[in-house]
Coordinates of C-alpha atoms in Angstrom, one line a residue:
Chain A
X263 CA 80.7 86.3 121.6
X264 CA 82.2 89.7 122.6
X265 CA 82.8 92.3 118.9
X266 CA 86.7 92.3 119.1
X267 CA 87.1 88.7 119.6
X268 CA 84.6 87.9 116.5
X269 CA 86.6 90.5 114.9
X270 CA 90.0 88.5 115.4
X271 CA 88.8 85.5 114.3
X272 CA 86.3 85.7 111.6
X273 CA 87.7 89.0 109.8
X274 CA 85.8 88.6 106.4
X275 CA 82.4 87.8 108.3
X276 CA 82.8 91.3 110.5
X277 CA 84.2 93.2 107.4
X278 CA 80.7 92.1 105.7
X279 CA 78.6 92.8 108.0
X280 CA 79.6 96.6 107.9
X281 CA 80.2 96.4 104.1
X282 CA 76.4 94.8 103.4
X283 CA 75.3 98.4 104.2
X284 CA 77.9 100.2 102.3
X285 CA 79.9 101.5 105.0
X286 CA 83.4 100.1 106.8
X287 CA 84.1 100.1 110.0
X288 CA 86.1 103.0 110.5
X289 CA 82.6 104.8 109.5
X290 CA 83.8 105.5 105.9
X291 CA 81.4 104.7 103.0
X292 CA 83.1 102.2 100.0
X293 CA 84.2 104.7 97.7
X294 CA 85.8 107.4 101.2
X295 CA 89.3 107.5 101.7
X296 CA 91.6 109.1 104.1
X297 CA 92.5 111.7 104.8
X298 CA 95.7 112.7 103.1
X299 CA 98.1 115.2 103.6
X300 CA 101.5 116.2 101.8
X301 CA 104.3 117.9 104.1
X302 CA 107.2 119.2 102.8
X303 CA 110.6 120.4 103.8
X304 CA 110.9 118.9 107.5
X305 CA 114.4 117.1 106.3
X306 CA 117.5 119.8 106.9
X307 CA 119.8 117.2 105.8
X308 CA 118.0 116.4 102.8
X309 CA 118.3 118.4 99.3
X310 CA 113.7 117.6 99.1
X311 CA 112.2 116.0 101.7
X312 CA 108.2 115.1 102.1
X313 CA 106.4 113.2 104.8
X314 CA 102.9 112.4 103.6
X315 CA 100.2 110.8 105.9
X316 CA 97.0 108.8 104.4
X317 CA 94.9 107.8 107.4
X318 CA 97.7 106.5 109.8
X319 CA 99.4 105.6 106.8
X320 CA 102.7 107.3 107.3
X321 CA 105.4 107.5 104.7
X322 CA 108.9 109.5 104.7
X323 CA 111.1 110.9 101.9
X324 CA 114.5 111.7 101.8
X325 CA 116.5 113.0 98.1
X326 CA 120.2 113.3 98.0
X327 CA 122.0 113.8 94.8
X328 CA 125.1 112.7 92.9
X329 CA 127.4 113.9 90.2
X330 CA 128.0 111.8 87.3
X331 CA 128.9 111.6 84.1
X332 CA 126.6 109.9 82.0
X333 CA 128.1 107.6 78.7
X334 CA 127.8 110.0 76.2
X335 CA 123.8 108.7 74.8
X336 CA 121.3 110.9 74.8
X337 CA 119.4 110.0 79.2
X338 CA 115.8 109.8 78.1
X339 CA 114.8 109.2 81.4
X340 CA 115.9 110.8 84.8
X341 CA 118.7 109.2 86.2
X342 CA 116.3 108.0 89.9
X343 CA 117.0 105.6 91.9
X344 CA 115.1 105.2 94.7
X345 CA 115.6 102.7 97.9
X346 CA 112.3 102.1 100.2
X347 CA 113.0 100.7 103.7
X348 CA 110.0 99.5 105.6
X349 CA 111.3 98.5 109.2
X350 CA 109.9 96.6 111.9
X351 CA 108.5 99.8 113.4
X352 CA 106.0 99.9 110.9
X353 CA 104.1 96.6 111.6
X354 CA 104.2 93.3 112.5
X355 CA 104.3 92.0 109.6
X356 CA 108.1 93.1 108.6
X357 CA 111.1 91.0 110.6
X358 CA 114.4 92.3 111.0
X359 CA 117.1 91.4 108.0
X360 CA 116.1 90.4 105.2
X361 CA 114.3 93.5 103.2
X362 CA 110.2 92.1 102.5
X363 CA 109.1 91.6 99.0
X364 CA 107.2 94.7 99.2
X365 CA 110.0 96.7 99.7
X366 CA 110.9 95.9 96.5
X367 CA 107.8 96.3 95.2
X368 CA 108.0 99.5 96.5
X369 CA 111.0 100.5 94.3
X370 CA 109.9 99.0 91.7
X371 CA 106.8 100.9 91.3
X372 CA 108.4 104.6 92.4
X373 CA 110.7 103.8 90.4
X374 CA 109.2 103.7 87.2
X375 CA 107.3 106.0 87.8
X376 CA 109.3 109.2 88.9
X377 CA 112.1 108.0 85.7
X378 CA 109.1 108.5 83.9
X379 CA 107.5 111.8 85.1
X380 CA 111.3 114.3 85.8
X381 CA 112.5 115.8 83.1
X382 CA 116.2 114.7 82.7
X383 CA 117.3 118.1 81.8
X384 CA 116.6 119.4 83.9
X385 CA 119.0 117.7 86.0
X386 CA 121.8 118.6 83.3
X387 CA 124.5 120.6 84.1
X388 CA 125.8 123.1 82.6
X389 CA 128.9 121.4 82.0
X390 CA 129.9 118.8 80.0
X391 CA 129.5 115.4 80.3
X392 CA 127.3 115.7 83.9
X393 CA 124.0 115.8 85.7
X394 CA 122.4 115.1 88.5
X395 CA 121.7 111.6 90.2
X396 CA 118.6 111.5 92.3
X397 CA 118.6 109.3 95.5
X398 CA 115.5 108.5 97.4
X399 CA 115.0 107.2 100.5
X400 CA 111.6 106.2 102.0
X401 CA 111.1 105.0 104.9
X402 CA 107.6 103.4 106.0
X403 CA 107.2 105.1 109.8
X404 CA 103.3 103.0 109.9
X405 CA 101.9 100.6 107.8
X406 CA 98.5 101.0 108.0
X407 CA 97.3 100.0 104.5
X408 CA 97.6 100.9 101.2
X409 CA 100.9 102.1 100.1
X410 CA 101.5 102.7 97.4
X411 CA 99.3 105.8 96.8
X412 CA 101.0 107.2 99.9
X413 CA 104.5 106.3 98.5
X414 CA 104.1 107.3 95.4
X415 CA 103.1 110.7 96.5
X416 CA 105.6 111.4 99.3
X417 CA 108.3 110.3 96.3
X418 CA 106.5 112.7 93.5
X419 CA 106.5 116.1 96.9
X420 CA 110.2 115.1 98.5
X421 CA 111.5 115.7 94.2
X422 CA 109.4 118.3 93.8
X423 CA 111.0 119.9 97.3
X424 CA 114.3 119.5 96.6
X425 CA 116.5 121.9 95.7
X426 CA 119.5 121.5 93.9
X427 CA 123.1 122.3 95.2
X428 CA 124.7 125.8 92.3
X429 CA 128.0 124.2 91.0
X430 CA 130.7 126.8 89.5
X431 CA 133.5 126.1 87.6
X432 CA 136.3 127.4 88.4
X433 CA 140.7 126.7 87.5
X434 CA 140.8 124.2 91.0
X435 CA 138.0 122.1 89.9
X436 CA 134.6 122.2 90.7
X437 CA 132.7 124.1 93.9
X438 CA 129.8 123.1 95.1
X439 CA 127.9 126.7 96.7
X440 CA 125.7 126.2 99.2
X441 CA 122.8 128.2 97.7
X442 CA 120.1 125.8 97.0
X443 CA 118.2 127.1 93.7
X444 CA 117.6 124.7 91.1
X445 CA 114.5 123.0 91.2
X446 CA 113.8 119.7 89.6
X447 CA 111.2 119.4 86.4
X448 CA 108.4 116.9 85.9
X449 CA 106.7 116.7 82.5
X450 CA 103.7 115.9 84.5
X451 CA 102.1 114.5 87.3
X452 CA 100.3 111.7 87.5
X453 CA 98.8 110.5 91.1
X454 CA 97.7 106.5 92.0
X455 CA 94.1 106.0 93.2
X456 CA 94.6 102.7 94.9
X457 CA 91.5 100.1 95.0
X458 CA 90.6 96.8 97.2
X459 CA 88.0 94.6 95.9
X460 CA 86.1 92.2 98.6
X461 CA 83.7 89.9 97.5
X462 CA 83.3 91.5 94.8
X463 CA 83.0 95.3 95.6
X464 CA 85.2 97.7 95.3
X465 CA 86.5 99.8 98.3
X466 CA 88.3 103.1 97.6
X467 CA 92.0 103.4 99.7
X468 CA 92.1 99.9 101.5
X469 CA 93.9 100.5 104.8
X470 CA 95.5 96.9 106.9
X471 CA 92.6 94.6 108.2
X472 CA 91.3 95.5 104.8
X473 CA 94.2 94.6 102.8
X474 CA 94.4 91.4 104.3
X475 CA 90.9 90.5 103.2
X476 CA 91.1 91.7 99.3
X477 CA 90.9 89.3 96.6
X478 CA 92.6 91.9 94.3
X479 CA 93.9 94.9 94.5
X480 CA 93.7 97.7 91.4
X481 CA 95.7 100.6 90.8
X482 CA 94.4 103.3 88.4
X483 CA 96.6 106.7 87.8
X484 CA 94.9 110.0 87.1
X485 CA 96.4 112.7 85.5
X486 CA 95.7 116.6 86.2
X487 CA 93.5 117.2 83.9
X488 CA 91.5 114.2 84.9
X489 CA 92.1 111.3 81.6
X490 CA 93.0 108.2 83.0
X491 CA 97.1 107.3 81.9
X492 CA 97.3 103.5 83.3
X493 CA 96.1 100.6 85.2
X494 CA 97.9 98.2 87.9
X495 CA 96.3 95.3 88.4
X496 CA 98.5 93.0 90.7
X497 CA 96.9 89.9 90.9
X498 CA 93.9 88.0 92.8
X499 CA 90.9 87.2 91.1
X500 CA 89.7 88.4 87.9
X501 CA 88.2 91.6 87.8
X502 CA 85.2 92.2 85.0
X503 CA 85.2 95.9 82.9
X504 CA 82.8 97.1 84.6
X505 CA 84.5 96.8 87.8
X506 CA 87.2 98.0 86.5
X507 CA 85.6 101.2 85.1
X508 CA 83.3 102.3 88.4
X509 CA 87.3 102.2 89.5
X510 CA 88.4 104.6 86.9
X511 CA 85.6 106.6 87.9
X512 CA 86.3 106.8 91.4
X513 CA 90.1 107.2 90.5
X514 CA 89.0 110.4 88.5
X515 CA 87.1 111.9 91.7
X516 CA 89.6 111.8 94.2
X517 CA 92.9 112.8 91.8
X518 CA 92.6 116.6 92.1
X519 CA 92.4 116.4 96.7
X520 CA 96.0 114.6 95.8
X521 CA 96.7 117.3 93.3
X522 CA 95.6 120.2 95.7
X523 CA 98.0 118.5 98.4
X524 CA 101.4 118.0 96.0
X525 CA 100.6 122.0 95.2
X526 CA 100.5 123.3 98.6
Chain B
X215 CA 103.5 53.8 83.5
X216 CA 99.3 52.8 83.6
X217 CA 98.9 55.7 86.6
X218 CA 101.3 58.4 84.8
X219 CA 99.2 58.2 81.6
X220 CA 95.8 58.3 83.7
X221 CA 97.1 60.8 85.1
X222 CA 98.0 62.8 82.0
X223 CA 94.8 61.8 81.0
X224 CA 93.0 63.5 83.6
X225 CA 95.4 66.3 83.5
X226 CA 94.5 66.8 79.5
X227 CA 90.4 66.8 79.8
X228 CA 90.7 69.1 83.0
X229 CA 92.0 71.3 80.6
X230 CA 89.6 70.9 77.7
X231 CA 86.7 70.9 79.9
X232 CA 88.2 74.5 80.8
X233 CA 88.3 75.6 77.8
X234 CA 88.5 78.5 76.4
X235 CA 85.1 78.9 74.5
X236 CA 86.9 80.9 71.4
X237 CA 89.4 77.8 71.2
X238 CA 86.7 75.1 71.4
X239 CA 85.9 75.0 67.7
X240 CA 89.5 74.4 67.2
X241 CA 89.1 70.6 69.6
X242 CA 86.0 70.2 71.4
X243 CA 86.2 67.1 68.0
X244 CA 87.6 64.1 70.1
X245 CA 89.3 63.4 67.1
X246 CA 90.7 66.3 66.4
X247 CA 94.7 65.7 66.1
X248 CA 96.0 67.1 63.1
X249 CA 97.7 70.3 64.2
X250 CA 97.2 72.1 61.1
X251 CA 93.2 71.8 61.7
X252 CA 93.3 74.9 63.8
X253 CA 93.7 78.6 62.1
X254 CA 94.8 80.5 64.3
X255 CA 94.4 83.3 62.8
X256 CA 91.5 83.2 62.7
X257 CA 90.7 82.9 65.5
X258 CA 90.0 86.6 66.2
X259 CA 86.6 86.3 64.2
X260 CA 85.3 84.4 67.2
X261 CA 85.6 86.6 69.9
X262 CA 82.8 89.4 70.9
X263 CA 85.0 92.4 72.1
X264 CA 82.1 94.6 73.0
X265 CA 83.2 97.7 73.9
X266 CA 86.6 96.9 72.1
X267 CA 85.9 96.3 68.6
X268 CA 85.8 99.3 67.7
X269 CA 89.0 100.1 68.6
X270 CA 90.7 97.3 67.3
X271 CA 89.2 97.3 63.9
X272 CA 89.9 101.4 63.9
X273 CA 93.7 99.8 65.0
X274 CA 94.0 96.9 62.1
X275 CA 93.6 100.2 59.7
X276 CA 97.2 101.3 60.8
X277 CA 98.7 97.8 60.6
X278 CA 102.3 99.6 59.0
X279 CA 103.9 99.1 61.4
X280 CA 107.0 99.3 60.1
X281 CA 107.8 96.5 62.5
X282 CA 112.1 95.3 62.4
X283 CA 111.8 91.7 62.1
X284 CA 109.0 92.3 59.7
X285 CA 105.6 91.5 61.4
X286 CA 102.7 92.9 61.3
X287 CA 101.8 95.0 64.1
X288 CA 99.1 92.5 65.4
X289 CA 101.2 89.7 64.7
X290 CA 103.0 87.3 67.8
X291 CA 106.1 85.6 67.6
X292 CA 106.2 81.9 66.8
X293 CA 106.2 79.8 69.9
X294 CA 108.0 77.6 70.6
X295 CA 107.6 74.6 73.3
X296 CA 109.5 71.5 74.9
X297 CA 107.7 70.3 78.3
X298 CA 109.1 67.4 80.4
X299 CA 113.4 67.3 79.6
X300 CA 114.2 68.0 83.8
X301 CA 114.1 64.4 85.8
X302 CA 114.5 66.1 89.1
X303 CA 110.8 68.4 89.1
X304 CA 107.9 67.3 89.4
X305 CA 106.9 69.1 85.9
X306 CA 109.0 71.5 83.8
X307 CA 109.2 73.9 80.3
X308 CA 111.3 75.9 77.6
X309 CA 109.1 78.7 76.4
X310 CA 110.5 81.0 73.7
X311 CA 109.0 83.5 72.5
X312 CA 110.7 85.0 69.4
X313 CA 114.3 85.2 71.3
X314 CA 112.7 85.8 74.1
X315 CA 113.2 81.9 76.3
X316 CA 111.9 81.1 79.4
X317 CA 112.4 77.7 80.9
X318 CA 110.2 76.6 83.9
X319 CA 110.2 74.4 86.4
X320 CA 108.0 73.3 88.7
X321 CA 107.7 71.3 92.2
X322 CA 105.1 70.2 93.9
X323 CA 103.2 69.8 95.9
X324 CA 106.2 69.6 98.4
X325 CA 107.1 69.8 102.1
X326 CA 107.2 72.9 103.4
X327 CA 108.9 74.4 106.7
X328 CA 106.7 74.4 109.7
X329 CA 107.2 78.4 109.8
X330 CA 106.4 79.2 106.1
X331 CA 103.1 76.4 106.3
X332 CA 99.8 77.9 106.1
X333 CA 96.8 75.3 107.7
X334 CA 94.5 75.2 105.6
X335 CA 96.4 75.5 101.6
X336 CA 99.9 75.1 99.9
X337 CA 101.6 78.1 99.7
X338 CA 103.2 78.9 96.5
X339 CA 106.6 80.0 95.9
X340 CA 108.4 82.2 92.9
X341 CA 111.4 81.9 92.2
X342 CA 113.4 84.1 89.9
X343 CA 116.6 83.6 88.0
X344 CA 116.9 86.5 85.1
X345 CA 119.1 86.7 82.4
X346 CA 122.7 88.0 83.6
X347 CA 124.5 85.8 86.5
X348 CA 124.0 87.9 89.3
X349 CA 120.8 89.0 91.1
X350 CA 119.0 92.1 91.1
X351 CA 117.0 94.1 92.3
X352 CA 113.9 93.5 90.0
X353 CA 114.0 90.1 90.6
X354 CA 113.0 89.9 93.3
X355 CA 109.7 92.3 92.7
X356 CA 109.1 89.8 89.3
X357 CA 109.2 87.4 92.2
X358 CA 105.6 88.8 93.5
X359 CA 104.4 89.5 90.3
X360 CA 104.3 85.9 89.4
X361 CA 103.4 84.7 92.2
X362 CA 100.2 86.9 92.0
X363 CA 100.0 85.4 88.4
X364 CA 100.0 81.8 89.4
X365 CA 98.0 81.3 92.4
X366 CA 94.1 82.2 92.5
X367 CA 94.8 79.8 89.7
X368 CA 96.4 77.1 91.4
X369 CA 93.8 75.0 93.7
X370 CA 95.6 75.7 96.6
X371 CA 93.6 74.5 98.9
X372 CA 94.1 71.5 98.2
X373 CA 97.0 70.6 99.5
X374 CA 97.5 72.2 103.1
X375 CA 100.8 72.9 104.6
X376 CA 102.8 72.5 101.5
X377 CA 104.4 74.2 98.8
X378 CA 104.7 74.5 95.2
X379 CA 107.5 75.7 93.5
X380 CA 107.8 77.6 90.5
X381 CA 111.9 78.2 89.5
X382 CA 111.6 80.8 87.0
X383 CA 115.1 80.6 84.4
X384 CA 115.3 83.5 82.0
X385 CA 117.3 82.4 79.9
X386 CA 117.2 84.7 76.8
X387 CA 115.9 88.2 76.7
X388 CA 114.8 89.9 73.8
X389 CA 111.5 91.2 75.0
X390 CA 107.8 91.0 76.3
X391 CA 109.9 88.5 79.1
X392 CA 107.2 89.0 82.0
X393 CA 104.0 87.5 79.5
X394 CA 106.5 85.2 78.2
X395 CA 107.4 84.0 82.4
X396 CA 103.9 83.3 82.8
X397 CA 103.0 81.8 79.7
X398 CA 106.0 79.1 80.8
X399 CA 105.2 78.8 84.6
X400 CA 101.3 77.3 83.4
X401 CA 102.7 74.8 81.3
X402 CA 105.2 73.7 83.6
X403 CA 102.5 73.8 86.4
X404 CA 100.1 71.3 83.1
X405 CA 102.7 70.1 82.9
X406 CA 103.4 68.7 86.2
X407 CA 99.3 68.5 87.3
X408 CA 99.3 70.8 89.5
X409 CA 94.9 71.4 89.7
X410 CA 93.9 74.2 88.2
X411 CA 90.8 76.3 88.1
X412 CA 91.7 77.9 85.1
X413 CA 94.9 78.8 82.8
X414 CA 95.8 82.5 82.7
X415 CA 97.6 83.8 79.7
X416 CA 100.4 86.7 79.5
X417 CA 100.2 89.1 76.0
X418 CA 102.6 92.3 76.3
X419 CA 101.6 94.9 73.9
X420 CA 104.1 98.3 73.5
X421 CA 102.7 101.8 72.2
X422 CA 105.6 103.7 70.3
X423 CA 105.7 107.3 69.0
X424 CA 103.7 107.3 66.4
X425 CA 100.6 106.1 68.9
X426 CA 100.5 102.8 66.9
X427 CA 99.8 99.4 69.0
X428 CA 102.3 96.8 68.7
X429 CA 101.3 93.3 70.3
X430 CA 104.5 91.3 71.5
X431 CA 107.3 93.7 71.1
X432 CA 111.0 93.0 70.8
X433 CA 113.7 94.5 73.8
X434 CA 114.4 96.9 70.7
X435 CA 110.3 98.1 70.3
X436 CA 109.8 98.0 74.5
X437 CA 113.1 100.7 74.6
X438 CA 111.5 103.3 71.9
X439 CA 108.0 102.8 73.5
X440 CA 106.2 105.6 75.2
X441 CA 104.5 102.2 77.3
X442 CA 104.5 99.1 77.3
X443 CA 102.1 97.1 79.3
X444 CA 101.9 93.2 80.3
X445 CA 98.6 91.7 80.4
X446 CA 97.5 88.4 82.2
X447 CA 94.5 86.7 81.3
X448 CA 92.6 83.5 82.4
X449 CA 90.9 81.2 80.2
X450 CA 87.0 82.3 80.8
X451 CA 88.2 85.9 79.8
X452 CA 88.5 88.2 82.5
X453 CA 91.9 90.0 83.4
X454 CA 94.2 89.0 85.8
X455 CA 96.6 91.3 86.7
X456 CA 98.4 94.0 84.8
X457 CA 101.4 95.4 84.8
X458 CA 102.3 98.5 82.4
X459 CA 106.0 100.8 82.2
X460 CA 104.8 104.0 81.2
X461 CA 101.3 105.6 80.7
X462 CA 99.1 105.3 78.5
X463 CA 97.3 109.0 76.7
X464 CA 93.6 108.1 77.3
X465 CA 91.5 105.1 78.3
X466 CA 90.8 104.0 75.3
X467 CA 94.6 103.5 74.2
X468 CA 94.6 101.4 77.2
X469 CA 91.7 99.3 76.4
X470 CA 92.7 98.7 72.4
X471 CA 95.7 97.9 74.5
X472 CA 93.8 95.0 77.0
X473 CA 91.6 94.1 73.9
X474 CA 94.7 93.3 71.3
X475 CA 96.3 91.2 75.0
X476 CA 93.2 89.2 75.3
X477 CA 93.3 88.0 71.0
X478 CA 96.7 87.6 71.7
X479 CA 96.1 85.4 75.1
X480 CA 93.8 83.8 73.9
X481 CA 95.8 82.3 70.8
X482 CA 98.5 81.4 73.2
X483 CA 95.9 79.9 74.9
X484 CA 95.2 77.9 72.1
X485 CA 98.8 77.2 71.4
X486 CA 99.4 75.8 74.6
X487 CA 96.6 73.7 74.3
X488 CA 97.5 71.7 71.3
X489 CA 101.0 71.5 73.0
X490 CA 100.0 69.8 75.6
X491 CA 97.3 67.2 73.6
X492 CA 99.9 66.7 71.2
X493 CA 102.1 65.5 74.2
X494 CA 98.6 63.5 75.7
X495 CA 98.9 61.6 73.2
X496 CA 101.6 61.0 72.3
X497 CA 101.8 59.2 75.6
X498 CA 98.5 57.3 74.6
X499 CA 100.6 55.8 71.8
X500 CA 103.4 54.5 74.2

């Protein structure tokens, strides 16, 4: 049987032929990640933008801002809205029309991540009861697996690249200047490292064919000092504590590369 | 009527066979019927936590959490469950965990539209309606989370080209909605006699600014927490799913939280099994 046909008809057996030997169909080891690149500032019309390529998975993010009047109570989380668009162009999985479930998942993931990491005080304006509210528009240009990591990275990179305009007050009212000097400050940066579990083997940074075979997905959050900060496991089979600690160690190894990409 | 009884009895034996070894003590005896025989608070002694034991002990020592409702840090809210009260669906349950009430209805296995059918197994669909009347974005995300928690334990391979629909309605939200939703859904699946590989029980833990871990946080406690997480465990032990809001300080506080949640999940599971047994025993007497 031809290799391509075998891959289509028996995807699991095809993958196992490689994983038994400790490698994957694209040549990576089980613990190897794809080349990740972060580029900022490509969209001139947005206040901040970034593009992340993790292998073939490409995410693009632009930020815009508007002024809001918070209702007086101290703002605990930064007001950031997230919109994730998964268009049919990025993968055959998504059809035109209703937003796929994945996009709601990514919206929730990014929103609750960045709202806690961005300092609300960096968005507060000098005028009474006014603050910036940011909107992130994230587009997937290609979905080749592990969108969770790419989306979180692109959101953080775009926020880091964001420069807010100055607002001056005069007798006529408020006046938005063209100067873009104000930055968005982070409490700290925390990156995600995602794993797939295929037949009880942990694979780092699964691509789309591996994701389809995964029995569960685990995401570990690591901070700049290299400490474990959180774990997210989205259903699937049961994972043992050993497997989770393996993931944790691998995540700590992978994190510095992601941080260095973000800081460029 | 007789057939219903047989099916229920089978469901009960399925539950008992798949019983969590920790809970076995309470219902492996066939004569068990008395609810007061089960001492849920002493169940933690029979659990082997391994590495988590130190963390648990340490956390137990600073138990004075000063919670608004007077609970201890490791205390669950009162659980109340009602089953089989909806006529049209195959199984239903309403679970109240303190002020959080979630109602679940299960239809399954039922006919599935041709486009959505899978040739080798049933699809699992979850519909979530939040406490407020509008459809919020978060309820869409919740549907994915719930589906991924229920799907692994449902024996979907037994019903190709069918659908199993789980409808969850959050009646009241006073914190730990995700955990209560999973527990309510599981109860409804048992009530509907959907074949299950094991039981999944969930509980949530919050860490407040004093670095105290509190179990089963209320809405207010969730709001002021630095980090809160919902864990779902399978009856044999083992993490099925986990979702965190915020970030833990380090691996140790995470594993402490996971240990506490695992204990609580065991208690919830024992409660659910008691409730199911009671129901079977009542229908026994008909």
